[in-house]
C-alpha atoms as one frame of an Amber mdcrd trajectory, in Angstrom:
protein
 -74.171  24.180 -61.129 -72.806  25.393 -57.844 -74.968  24.942 -54.793 -75.522
  28.316 -53.148 -75.977  26.589 -49.798 -72.299  25.700 -49.761 -69.490  28.130
 -49.185 -67.870  28.930 -52.539 -64.173  29.654 -52.146 -62.082  30.781 -55.123
 -59.470  28.136 -55.955 -56.066  29.607 -55.240 -52.454  28.806 -54.526 -51.996
  31.460 -51.835 -52.251  30.536 -48.140 -55.799  29.615 -47.162 -55.956  32.265
 -44.451 -55.384  34.963 -47.089 -58.071  33.788 -49.505 -61.137  36.068 -49.501
 -64.388  34.230 -48.829 -67.886  35.630 -48.399 -67.453  35.297 -44.627 -64.091
  37.076 -44.525 -65.181  39.861 -46.885 -68.429  40.829 -45.154 -66.807  42.955
 -42.396 -64.768  44.807 -45.037 -67.424  45.642 -47.614 -67.195  49.353 -46.805
 -63.453  49.203 -47.496 -63.397  47.279 -50.775 -64.449  48.027 -54.346 -65.992
  45.124 -56.260 -65.045  45.216 -59.959 -66.561  42.633 -62.299 -66.096  41.732
 -65.942 -69.347  40.686 -67.646 -69.025  38.153 -70.484 -67.537  34.875 -69.290
 -67.347  36.178 -65.713 -70.767  37.302 -64.496 -72.633  35.905 -67.504 -72.178
  32.673 -69.426 -70.803  33.087 -72.925 -73.330  32.683 -75.723 -73.137  31.847
 -79.404 -73.555  35.535 -80.279 -73.092  38.691 -78.139 -76.821  39.441 -78.273
 -77.780  36.063 -76.841 -76.272  36.546 -73.383 -78.821  36.820 -70.591 -78.887
  37.812 -66.946 -79.904  34.880 -64.696 -82.711  35.476 -62.172 -81.474  37.034
 -58.952 -78.175  38.393 -60.292 -79.304  42.014 -60.578 -80.734  41.828 -57.056
 -77.408  40.468 -55.798 -75.503  43.299 -57.467 -77.862  45.900 -56.035 -77.418
  44.499 -52.518 -73.635  44.606 -52.904 -73.915  48.154 -54.248 -75.672  49.149
 -51.046 -73.257  47.250 -48.808 -70.222  48.884 -50.483 -71.830  52.351 -50.504
 -71.867  52.292 -54.298 -68.362  50.929 -54.869 -69.322  48.181 -57.309 -68.649
  48.541 -61.027 -68.884  46.440 -64.153 -65.711  46.481 -66.280 -66.360  45.469
 -69.868 -65.400  45.758 -73.499 -69.064  46.441 -74.174 -70.286  50.026 -74.454
 -72.244  51.546 -71.572 -75.332  51.517 -73.760 -74.924  47.800 -74.463 -74.336
  47.044 -70.773 -77.536  48.895 -69.887 -79.530  46.971 -72.482 -78.337  43.660
 -71.037 -79.091  44.573 -67.411 -82.200  46.696 -68.111 -83.834  48.288 -66.257
 -80.787  48.438 -63.966 -77.932  50.878 -64.640 -74.780  50.038 -62.703 -71.540
  52.002 -62.353 -69.279  50.806 -65.141 -66.122  51.087 -67.188 -67.184  50.424
 -70.777 -65.583  50.127 -74.196 -62.299  48.728 -72.807 -61.773  51.929 -70.833
 -63.264  54.354 -73.367 -66.253  55.206 -71.148 -66.887  55.475 -67.432 -69.921
  55.958 -65.199 -69.390  56.458 -61.477 -72.962  56.042 -60.301 -75.811  53.847
 -61.427 -78.563  55.611 -63.335 -76.371  58.539 -64.374 -74.823  59.583 -67.671
 -71.230  58.762 -68.609 -68.785  60.757 -66.483 -65.847  60.637 -68.871 -65.534
  59.925 -72.587 -61.958  60.664 -73.534 -61.250  58.020 -76.143 -61.554  58.836
 -79.847 -63.836  56.631 -81.940 -62.306  54.247 -84.456 -61.502  55.953 -87.790
 -64.429  55.517 -90.192 -62.343  54.436 -93.203 -60.356  51.995 -91.085 -63.600
  50.666 -89.654 -64.967  50.160 -93.169 -61.915  48.154 -94.217 -61.996  46.038
 -91.089 -65.718  45.438 -91.437 -65.145  43.924 -94.877 -63.281  41.060 -93.184
 -66.652  39.687 -92.071 -67.257  38.683 -95.696 -64.464  36.113 -95.531 -66.801
  33.402 -94.279 -70.466  32.862 -93.393 -70.843  32.893 -89.635 -68.459  35.767
 -88.921 -70.472  38.326 -86.972 -69.564  41.991 -87.049 -70.130  44.108 -83.924
 -69.632  47.861 -84.118 -69.054  49.186 -80.606 -68.279  52.743 -81.700 -64.883
  52.837 -80.032 -63.965  49.463 -81.465 -64.947  46.827 -83.980 -65.306  43.156
 -83.045 -65.272  40.184 -85.413 -66.917  37.193 -83.731 -66.174  33.775 -85.207
 -67.744  31.360 -82.717 -70.023  30.253 -85.572 -67.071  30.049 -87.981 -64.071
  28.803 -85.979 -62.292  27.742 -89.168 -62.002  31.424 -90.127 -59.833  32.421
 -87.141 -56.504  32.339 -89.016 -57.904  34.177 -92.043 -59.372  36.913 -89.836
 -56.118  37.635 -88.028 -54.139  37.502 -91.273 -56.509  40.038 -92.850 -56.215
  42.332 -89.824 -52.411  42.035 -89.967 -52.405  43.032 -93.668 -54.470  46.129
 -92.941 -52.170  47.100 -90.081 -49.119  46.614 -92.326 -50.664  48.922 -94.925
 -51.365  51.537 -92.248 -48.264  51.459 -90.022 -49.068  54.872 -88.591 -52.577
  53.962 -87.510 -52.690  53.943 -83.688 -54.729  50.773 -83.291 -54.576  47.742
 -81.028 -55.766  44.202 -81.715 -57.416  42.386 -78.809 -57.712  38.611 -79.190
 -60.523  37.090 -77.154 -62.649  33.977 -76.893 -63.675  33.450 -80.540 -63.443
  37.171 -81.191 -60.906  39.546 -82.714 -61.438  43.123 -81.587 -59.727  46.226
 -82.966 -59.693  49.538 -81.108 -57.663  52.762 -80.991 -54.505  52.499 -78.895
 -54.095  54.538 -75.742 -56.745  53.137 -73.448 -57.427  49.756 -71.862 -59.577
  48.265 -69.154 -56.656  48.975 -66.817 -56.562  52.685 -67.699 -60.319  52.799
 -67.156 -60.007  51.139 -63.754 -57.196  53.517 -62.760 -59.449  56.460 -63.598
 -62.367  54.871 -61.739 -60.233  54.402 -58.616 -59.481  58.150 -58.546 -63.099
  59.009 -57.787 -65.532  58.499 -54.918 -66.847  56.077 -53.822 -63.988  53.956
 -55.227 -61.063  56.131 -54.183 -59.017  54.759 -51.286 -60.666  51.342 -51.367
 -59.077  47.957 -51.949 -60.335  46.629 -55.317 -61.447  43.035 -55.791 -61.491
  42.267 -59.534 -62.828  39.165 -61.287 -62.293  38.632 -65.029 -61.846  35.851
 -67.524 -60.354  37.007 -70.816 -57.074  38.263 -72.256 -58.371  41.831 -72.086
 -58.753  41.464 -68.315 -55.053  40.740 -67.863 -54.217  44.447 -67.903 -56.462
  44.859 -64.845 -54.974  41.799 -63.127 -51.562  43.453 -63.552 -52.463  46.704
 -61.750 -54.265  45.229 -58.744 -51.068  45.213 -56.625 -50.819  48.991 -57.174
 -54.018  49.349 -55.140 -53.280  46.502 -52.683 -56.081  44.754 -54.554 -56.873
  41.167 -55.415 -57.661  39.567 -58.750 -59.324  36.301 -59.706 -59.660  34.720
 -63.130 -62.528  32.573 -64.358 -62.130  29.268 -66.187 -58.334  29.380 -66.283
 -55.452  30.200 -63.995 -54.273  33.496 -65.444 -50.748  34.650 -64.695 -50.390
  36.759 -61.562 -53.898  36.337 -60.159 -54.617  35.441 -56.557 -56.875  32.542
 -57.510 -59.617  31.492 -59.876 -63.217  30.385 -60.229 -64.089  27.475 -62.485
 -67.077  29.102 -64.209 -69.499  32.064 -64.088 -71.829  29.838 -62.030 -69.257
  29.898 -59.235 -68.777  33.660 -59.482 -72.513  34.231 -59.178 -72.746  31.838
 -56.247 -69.857  33.598 -54.498 -71.465  37.024 -54.962 -74.868  35.717 -53.897
 -73.434  34.342 -50.679 -71.566  37.579 -50.060 -74.797  39.542 -50.483 -76.818
  37.162 -48.305 -74.237  37.101 -45.536 -73.919  40.872 -45.661 -77.685  41.294
 -45.392 -77.901  38.815 -42.541 -75.088  40.494 -40.643 -76.837  43.855 -41.033
 -80.177  42.571 -39.834 -78.664  40.832 -36.821 -77.176  44.002 -35.421
């Protein structure tokens, strides 16, 4: 566990004076947009998707940062908006959901844009049958995508991807994309990604014109890492040193500690004025 009383600095290879810290970010909170992946970044991974939980104080931290950035904080996830809301209930944060299929610009509002088509029903049925390959494979229907979780059946990884490859070979015209993740194989329609969702988000107030600060952990976050330079933004990975990022955090504990310090320092600086 990270000690919140100590200054948490993302580990990085860039010059120390360029590394964002809670202290250096506080004066610029009205100029930045804070974008955060959920699973493996804000929240610790769990055995099943339904077992993740929000640690005490995290929602309060996010709400403080929402206020300090004038609303420019958003969750960026492969989960649907509905699923995100269930996890963080009763809070409803701005978010890009479904790997870019859904977007909500303001907390507590309805989705602002749903442009992505849902996964074809027959294709979904065929993909869902893969879960029968082994006990422990968990099927998650996200509407816009289908996820096969094998954390409880790691020996089935090769068989799952081989089965998906066979289905794709039989349907060469199907516009689908396979997203490998941490003990999960996810299949979604092609044409949208977390990066396309973030690009759309950054076109709208209160995010437009701000410098994004994105933290993510998985392969699906790499598309967002890649576009941060287009916005003069910064990206940080969690648990691994992803290619092209400005630095990394060791674990979600460190991300939460960093955000908590940023919120506390921001509050203190406001009250001292």
